[in-house]
Amino acid sequence: MPASDVHARAAAAPLSLPPEVAGRVWPARAWTGPRGEVRSSGHPALDAELPGGGWPCGALTELLQPQPALLEWRLLGPVARALAAEGRPIVLVGPPQVPHLPGLAQCGLPASAVVWVQAQTTAERLWCTEQLLRAQAAALVLAWLPQARPDQIRRLQVNALGSQALAFACRPLAARQESSAAPLRLQARVDLDWALQVQVFKRRGPVHEGEVCLPSVPGTLGAVLPSRLLQPRRWLAARRSALPQPVAVAVREEESADADAVGRPVLAGAR
């Protein structure tokens, strides 16, 4: 029998295993159960794509974006607000900009709930993040680690395993090409109409294809912005259609036959 027929029959035949073995086999197309507690992201469409239905506690999550300090709070604001309401601290390690307290207050984060760690170098940021995870000192740790190596990310993941905190590492898009021990990795970008486009390119479970579109008007702006600013895509399209369109001008053949040195038509009255 040709080898191709053997492989075809093996693929078509159901897998026959002893019951005690079959129960331990995990098909790649199936979800894996959460290894610990999860917290809802506050975005139902995103929760549907996250193993266990939310952000994992006791594990490192990588957030890749084209520019730091651009969309972290629009993505993580709902879960941070829920943790702050429980009186649990939110710790920022090495943010690229000074935290804007009035803006965080609009996201529902009072100044008393946010701790800012001014760590400059990669080594300082890694050390601070490790200590926070080991000491169980925060409910959410958000660290900016643009230059962390794969072995350093692995070390953070090991420290996160013994913690109940949500641990996030903000990294540039180039880090997608590097190996990572983080069990959950996402890439996010901003879109029109205050939307975020999020791709879950690594998770425990089936491969995620495409992007998830998340509405994310910052803070309380949704209550004060006019409709044309809440949906700029529709407003721009309407304005573009209202602009006068250029009119094509036909040139007669006898006029185009006579041209000056640079090819411009010369009219009879101009000779």
Coordinates of N, CA and C in Angstrom, one line a residue, residues 7-186:
H7 N -1.2 7.2 5.2 CA -1.4 8.5 6.0 C -2.8 9.0 5.9
A8 N -3.4 8.8 4.7 CA -4.8 9.3 4.5 C -5.8 8.5 5.4
R9 N -5.6 7.1 5.5 CA -6.5 6.3 6.3 C -6.2 6.6 7.8
A10 N -5.0 6.9 8.2 CA -4.7 7.2 9.6 C -5.4 8.6 10.0
A11 N -5.4 9.5 9.0 CA -6.0 10.8 9.3 C -7.5 10.7 9.4
A12 N -8.1 9.8 8.6 CA -9.5 9.7 8.5 C -10.1 8.9 9.7
A13 N -9.3 7.9 10.2 CA -9.7 7.0 11.2 C -9.8 7.7 12.6
P14 N -10.8 7.5 13.4 CA -10.9 8.1 14.7 C -9.8 7.6 15.6
L15 N -9.3 8.4 16.4 CA -8.2 8.1 17.3 C -8.7 7.2 18.5
S16 N -8.2 6.0 18.5 CA -8.7 5.0 19.5 C -7.6 4.9 20.7
L17 N -8.0 5.4 21.8 CA -7.1 5.5 22.9 C -7.8 4.9 24.2
P18 N -7.1 4.4 25.1 CA -7.7 4.0 26.4 C -8.3 5.2 27.1
P19 N -9.4 5.0 27.8 CA -10.1 6.2 28.4 C -9.2 7.0 29.3
E20 N -8.3 6.4 30.0 CA -7.5 7.1 31.0 C -6.5 8.0 30.2
V21 N -6.2 7.6 28.9 CA -5.3 8.4 28.1 C -6.0 9.5 27.3
A22 N -7.2 9.1 26.8 CA -7.9 10.0 25.9 C -8.3 11.3 26.7
G23 N -8.6 11.1 27.9 CA -9.0 12.3 28.7 C -7.9 13.3 28.9
R24 N -6.7 12.9 28.7 CA -5.5 13.8 28.9 C -5.0 14.3 27.6
V25 N -5.6 14.0 26.5 CA -5.1 14.4 25.2 C -5.8 15.8 24.9
W26 N -5.0 16.8 24.5 CA -5.5 18.1 24.2 C -5.4 18.3 22.7
P27 N -6.5 18.5 22.0 CA -6.5 18.8 20.6 C -6.1 20.3 20.4
A28 N -5.3 20.6 19.4 CA -4.8 21.9 19.2 C -5.9 22.9 18.9
R29 N -7.0 22.5 18.4 CA -8.1 23.4 18.0 C -9.0 23.7 19.2
A30 N -8.7 23.1 20.4 CA -9.6 23.4 21.6 C -8.9 24.3 22.5
W31 N -9.7 25.0 23.3 CA -9.2 25.9 24.3 C -8.6 25.1 25.5
T32 N -7.6 25.7 26.1 CA -7.1 25.2 27.3 C -7.8 25.9 28.5
G33 N -8.0 25.2 29.5 CA -8.6 25.8 30.7 C -7.7 26.8 31.3
P34 N -8.2 27.8 32.0 CA -7.3 28.8 32.6 C -6.6 28.1 33.8
R35 N -5.3 28.5 33.9 CA -4.5 27.9 35.0 C -4.6 28.6 36.3
G36 N -5.3 29.7 36.3 CA -5.5 30.5 37.5 C -6.7 31.4 37.3
E37 N -6.8 32.4 38.1 CA -7.9 33.4 38.1 C -7.7 34.3 36.9
V38 N -8.8 34.7 36.3 CA -8.8 35.7 35.3 C -9.7 36.9 35.7
R39 N -9.4 38.0 35.1 CA -10.2 39.2 35.3 C -10.7 39.7 33.9
S40 N -12.0 40.0 33.9 CA -12.6 40.5 32.6 C -11.9 41.8 32.2
S41 N -11.6 41.8 30.9 CA -10.9 43.0 30.3 C -11.8 44.2 30.3
G42 N -13.1 44.0 30.4 CA -14.1 45.1 30.2 C -14.5 45.3 28.8
H43 N -13.9 44.5 27.9 CA -14.3 44.6 26.5 C -14.9 43.2 26.1
P44 N -16.2 43.0 26.0 CA -16.8 41.7 25.8 C -16.2 41.0 24.5
A45 N -16.0 41.8 23.5 CA -15.5 41.1 22.2 C -14.1 40.6 22.5
L46 N -13.3 41.3 23.3 CA -11.9 40.8 23.6 C -12.0 39.6 24.6
D47 N -12.8 39.6 25.6 CA -13.0 38.5 26.5 C -13.3 37.2 25.8
A48 N -14.0 37.3 24.7 CA -14.4 36.1 23.9 C -13.2 35.5 23.2
E49 N -12.1 36.2 23.1 CA -10.9 35.7 22.4 C -9.8 35.4 23.4
L50 N -10.0 35.7 24.7 CA -9.0 35.4 25.7 C -9.3 34.1 26.4
P51 N -8.3 33.2 26.6 CA -8.5 32.0 27.3 C -9.1 32.3 28.7
G52 N -10.2 31.6 29.1 CA -10.8 31.8 30.3 C -11.7 33.0 30.4
G53 N -11.7 33.8 29.3 CA -12.6 34.9 29.3 C -12.1 36.2 29.9
G54 N -10.8 36.4 30.0 CA -10.3 37.6 30.6 C -8.8 37.6 30.7
W55 N -8.3 38.7 31.3 CA -6.8 38.8 31.5 C -6.4 37.8 32.5
P56 N -5.3 37.1 32.3 CA -4.9 36.0 33.2 C -4.1 36.6 34.4
C57 N -4.4 36.2 35.6 CA -3.6 36.5 36.8 C -2.5 35.5 37.0
G58 N -1.4 35.9 37.5 CA -0.3 35.0 37.6 C 0.4 34.6 36.3
A59 N 0.3 35.4 35.4 CA 1.0 35.2 34.1 C 1.3 36.5 33.5
L60 N 2.4 36.5 32.6 CA 2.8 37.8 32.0 C 2.1 37.9 30.6
T61 N 1.5 39.1 30.4 CA 0.9 39.4 29.1 C 1.7 40.5 28.4
E62 N 2.0 40.3 27.2 CA 2.8 41.3 26.4 C 1.8 42.1 25.5
L63 N 2.0 43.4 25.5 CA 1.2 44.3 24.7 C 2.1 45.0 23.8
L64 N 2.0 44.8 22.5 CA 2.8 45.4 21.5 C 2.0 46.5 20.8
Q65 N 2.7 47.6 20.6 CA 2.0 48.7 19.9 C 3.1 49.6 19.2
P66 N 2.6 50.4 18.2 CA 3.6 51.1 17.4 C 4.2 52.3 18.1
Q67 N 3.6 52.8 19.2 CA 4.1 53.9 19.9 C 3.8 53.8 21.4
P68 N 4.8 53.9 22.3 CA 4.4 53.8 23.7 C 3.6 54.9 24.2
A69 N 2.8 54.6 25.3 CA 1.9 55.6 25.9 C 0.9 56.1 25.0
L70 N 0.4 55.3 24.0 CA -0.6 55.7 23.0 C -1.9 55.1 23.3
L71 N -2.0 53.8 23.7 CA -3.3 53.2 23.9 C -3.4 52.3 25.1
E72 N -2.4 52.3 26.0 CA -2.5 51.4 27.1 C -3.7 51.6 28.0
W73 N -4.1 52.9 28.3 CA -5.2 53.1 29.2 C -6.5 52.8 28.5
R74 N -6.6 53.0 27.2 CA -7.8 52.7 26.5 C -8.1 51.2 26.4
L75 N -7.0 50.4 26.5 CA -7.2 49.0 26.5 C -7.3 48.4 27.9
L76 N -6.5 48.9 28.8 CA -6.5 48.4 30.2 C -7.3 49.2 31.2
G77 N -7.8 50.3 30.7 CA -8.6 51.2 31.6 C -9.7 50.5 32.4
P78 N -10.6 49.7 31.7 CA -11.7 49.1 32.4 C -11.3 48.2 33.5
V79 N -10.2 47.3 33.3 CA -9.8 46.4 34.4 C -9.1 47.2 35.5
A80 N -8.3 48.2 35.1 CA -7.7 49.0 36.1 C -8.7 49.7 37.0
R81 N -9.7 50.2 36.4 CA -10.8 50.9 37.1 C -11.5 50.0 38.1
A82 N -11.7 48.7 37.7 CA -12.4 47.8 38.5 C -11.5 47.4 39.7
L83 N -10.2 47.3 39.5 CA -9.3 47.0 40.6 C -9.2 48.1 41.6
A84 N -9.1 49.4 41.0 CA -9.0 50.5 41.9 C -10.2 50.7 42.7
A85 N -11.4 50.3 42.2 CA -12.6 50.4 43.0 C -12.6 49.4 44.2
E86 N -11.8 48.4 44.1 CA -11.7 47.4 45.2 C -10.6 47.9 46.1
G87 N -10.0 49.0 45.9 CA -8.9 49.5 46.8 C -7.6 48.8 46.6
R88 N -7.4 48.3 45.4 CA -6.1 47.6 45.1 C -5.2 48.4 44.3
P89 N -3.9 48.5 44.5 CA -3.0 49.4 43.9 C -2.7 49.0 42.4
I90 N -2.5 50.1 41.6 CA -2.0 49.9 40.2 C -0.6 50.5 40.2
V91 N 0.4 49.7 39.7 CA 1.8 50.2 39.7 C 2.3 50.3 38.3
L92 N 2.8 51.5 38.0 CA 3.4 51.8 36.7 C 4.9 51.8 36.8
V93 N 5.6 51.0 36.1 CA 7.1 50.9 36.1 C 7.7 51.4 34.9
G94 N 8.4 52.6 35.0 CA 9.1 53.2 33.9 C 8.2 53.7 32.8
P95 N 7.1 54.3 33.0 CA 6.3 54.8 31.9 C 7.1 55.9 31.1
P96 N 7.0 56.0 29.8 CA 7.7 56.9 28.9 C 7.4 58.4 29.2
Q97 N 6.2 58.6 29.7 CA 5.8 60.0 30.1 C 5.3 60.0 31.5
V98 N 5.4 61.2 32.1 CA 4.9 61.4 33.4 C 3.4 61.1 33.5
P99 N 2.9 60.3 34.3 CA 1.4 60.0 34.4 C 0.6 61.3 34.5
H100 N -0.4 61.4 33.7 CA -1.3 62.6 33.7 C -2.5 62.3 34.7
L101 N -2.4 62.8 35.9 CA -3.4 62.4 36.9 C -4.8 62.8 36.5
P102 N -5.0 64.1 36.0 CA -6.4 64.4 35.6 C -6.9 63.4 34.5
G103 N -6.1 63.0 33.6 CA -6.5 62.1 32.6 C -6.9 60.7 33.2
L104 N -6.0 60.3 34.1 CA -6.3 59.0 34.8 C -7.6 59.1 35.6
A105 N -7.8 60.3 36.2 CA -9.1 60.4 37.0 C -10.3 60.3 36.1
Q106 N -10.2 60.8 34.8 CA -11.3 60.6 33.9 C -11.5 59.2 33.6
C107 N -10.5 58.3 33.7 CA -10.6 56.9 33.4 C -11.1 56.2 34.7
G108 N -11.4 56.9 35.7 CA -11.9 56.3 37.0 C -10.8 55.8 37.9
L109 N -9.5 56.4 37.7 CA -8.4 56.0 38.5 C -8.0 57.2 39.4
P110 N -8.3 57.2 40.7 CA -7.9 58.3 41.5 C -6.4 58.2 41.7
A111 N -5.8 59.4 42.1 CA -4.4 59.4 42.3 C -3.9 58.5 43.4
S112 N -4.7 58.3 44.4 CA -4.4 57.4 45.5 C -4.2 55.9 45.1
A113 N -4.8 55.6 43.9 CA -4.7 54.2 43.5 C -3.5 53.9 42.6
V114 N -2.8 54.9 42.1 CA -1.7 54.7 41.2 C -0.4 55.0 41.8
V115 N 0.5 54.1 41.6 CA 1.9 54.2 42.1 C 2.8 54.3 40.9
W116 N 3.7 55.3 40.9 CA 4.6 55.6 39.8 C 6.0 55.2 40.2
V117 N 6.6 54.3 39.6 CA 8.0 53.9 39.9 C 8.9 54.5 38.8
Q118 N 9.8 55.4 39.1 CA 10.7 56.1 38.2 C 11.9 55.2 38.0
A119 N 11.8 54.2 37.2 CA 12.9 53.3 36.8 C 13.4 53.7 35.4
Q120 N 14.6 54.0 35.2 CA 15.1 54.5 34.0 C 15.7 53.4 33.0
T121 N 16.6 52.6 33.5 CA 17.2 51.6 32.7 C 16.4 50.3 32.6
T122 N 16.7 49.5 31.6 CA 16.0 48.2 31.5 C 16.2 47.3 32.8
A123 N 17.4 47.3 33.3 CA 17.7 46.5 34.4 C 16.9 47.0 35.6
E124 N 16.8 48.3 35.8 CA 16.0 48.8 36.9 C 14.5 48.4 36.8
R125 N 14.0 48.5 35.6 CA 12.6 48.2 35.4 C 12.3 46.7 35.6
L126 N 13.2 45.9 35.1 CA 13.1 44.5 35.4 C 13.1 44.1 36.8
W127 N 14.1 44.7 37.6 CA 14.2 44.4 39.0 C 13.0 44.9 39.8
C128 N 12.5 46.1 39.5 CA 11.3 46.6 40.1 C 10.1 45.7 39.9
T129 N 9.9 45.3 38.6 CA 8.8 44.4 38.3 C 8.9 43.1 39.0
E130 N 10.0 42.5 39.0 CA 10.2 41.2 39.7 C 9.9 41.3 41.2
Q131 N 10.3 42.4 41.8 CA 10.1 42.6 43.3 C 8.6 42.8 43.5
L132 N 7.9 43.5 42.7 CA 6.5 43.7 42.8 C 5.7 42.4 42.7
L133 N 6.1 41.6 41.8 CA 5.4 40.3 41.6 C 5.7 39.3 42.7
R134 N 6.9 39.3 43.2 CA 7.3 38.4 44.3 C 6.6 38.8 45.6
A135 N 6.5 40.1 45.8 CA 6.0 40.6 47.1 C 4.4 40.7 47.1
Q136 N 3.8 40.4 46.0 CA 2.4 40.5 45.9 C 1.9 41.9 46.2
A137 N 2.7 42.9 45.8 CA 2.4 44.3 46.2 C 1.5 45.1 45.4
A138 N 1.0 44.5 44.3 CA 0.1 45.2 43.4 C -0.9 44.3 42.8
A139 N -2.1 44.9 42.4 CA -3.1 44.1 41.7 C -2.8 44.1 40.2
L140 N -2.2 45.2 39.7 CA -1.9 45.3 38.3 C -0.5 46.0 38.2
V141 N 0.4 45.3 37.5 CA 1.8 45.8 37.3 C 1.9 46.1 35.8
L142 N 2.1 47.3 35.4 CA 2.3 47.7 34.0 C 3.7 48.3 33.8
A143 N 4.5 47.5 33.1 CA 5.9 47.9 32.9 C 6.2 48.1 31.4
W144 N 7.0 49.1 31.2 CA 7.4 49.5 29.8 C 8.8 48.9 29.6
L145 N 8.9 47.9 28.7 CA 10.2 47.2 28.6 C 10.6 47.1 27.1
P146 N 10.9 48.2 26.5 CA 11.2 48.1 25.0 C 12.4 47.3 24.6
Q147 N 13.4 47.2 25.5 CA 14.6 46.5 25.2 C 14.9 45.2 25.9
A148 N 13.8 44.6 26.5 CA 14.0 43.4 27.3 C 14.4 42.2 26.3
R149 N 15.3 41.4 26.8 CA 15.7 40.2 26.0 C 14.7 39.0 26.3
P150 N 14.7 38.0 25.4 CA 13.8 36.9 25.6 C 14.1 36.2 27.0
D151 N 15.3 36.1 27.4 CA 15.6 35.4 28.7 C 15.1 36.3 29.8
Q152 N 15.1 37.6 29.7 CA 14.5 38.4 30.8 C 13.0 38.4 30.8
I153 N 12.4 38.2 29.7 CA 10.9 38.0 29.6 C 10.6 36.7 30.3
R154 N 11.4 35.7 30.0 CA 11.1 34.4 30.6 C 11.3 34.4 32.2
R155 N 12.2 35.2 32.6 CA 12.4 35.4 34.1 C 11.2 36.1 34.7
L156 N 10.6 37.1 34.0 CA 9.4 37.7 34.5 C 8.2 36.8 34.5
Q157 N 8.1 35.9 33.5 CA 7.0 35.0 33.5 C 7.1 34.0 34.7
V158 N 8.3 33.6 35.0 CA 8.5 32.7 36.1 C 8.1 33.4 37.4
N159 N 8.4 34.6 37.6 CA 8.0 35.4 38.8 C 6.5 35.6 38.8
A160 N 5.9 35.8 37.7 CA 4.5 36.1 37.6 C 3.7 34.8 38.0
L161 N 4.3 33.6 37.8 CA 3.6 32.4 38.1 C 3.2 32.3 39.6
G162 N 4.0 32.9 40.5 CA 3.7 32.8 41.9 C 3.0 34.0 42.4
S163 N 2.4 34.8 41.5 CA 1.7 36.0 41.9 C 0.2 35.9 41.5
Q164 N -0.6 36.7 42.1 CA -2.0 36.8 41.7 C -2.3 38.1 41.0
A165 N -1.2 38.8 40.6 CA -1.4 40.1 40.0 C -1.6 40.0 38.5
L166 N -2.1 41.0 37.8 CA -2.1 41.1 36.4 C -0.8 41.8 36.0
A167 N 0.0 41.1 35.2 CA 1.3 41.6 34.8 C 1.3 41.9 33.3
F168 N 1.6 43.1 32.9 CA 1.7 43.5 31.5 C 3.0 44.1 31.2
A169 N 3.6 43.7 30.1 CA 4.8 44.3 29.6 C 4.5 45.0 28.2
C170 N 4.7 46.3 28.2 CA 4.5 47.1 27.0 C 5.8 47.1 26.2
R171 N 5.7 46.7 24.9 CA 6.8 46.5 24.1 C 6.5 47.0 22.6
P172 N 7.6 47.3 21.8 CA 7.4 47.8 20.5 C 7.0 46.6 19.5
L173 N 6.6 47.0 18.3 CA 6.1 46.0 17.4 C 7.2 45.1 17.0
A174 N 8.5 45.5 17.0 CA 9.6 44.7 16.6 C 9.8 43.5 17.5
A175 N 9.3 43.6 18.7 CA 9.4 42.4 19.6 C 8.6 41.2 19.2
R176 N 7.7 41.4 18.2 CA 6.9 40.3 17.7 C 7.8 39.2 17.1
Q177 N 8.9 39.6 16.5 CA 9.8 38.7 15.8 C 10.6 37.9 16.8
E178 N 10.6 38.2 18.1 CA 11.4 37.6 19.1 C 10.6 36.5 19.8
S179 N 11.3 35.4 20.3 CA 10.6 34.4 21.1 C 10.2 35.0 22.4
S180 N 9.2 34.5 23.0 CA 8.7 35.0 24.3 C 8.1 33.9 25.1
A181 N 8.3 33.9 26.4 CA 7.7 32.9 27.3 C 6.4 33.4 27.8
A182 N 6.0 34.6 27.5 CA 4.7 35.1 27.9 C 3.6 34.3 27.2
P183 N 2.6 33.7 28.0 CA 1.6 32.9 27.4 C 0.5 33.6 26.6
L184 N 0.5 34.9 26.8 CA -0.5 35.8 26.1 C 0.2 37.0 25.5
R185 N 0.1 37.2 24.2 CA 0.7 38.3 23.5 C -0.3 38.9 22.6
L186 N -0.4 40.2 22.6 CA -1.3 41.0 21.8 C -0.6 42.1 21.0

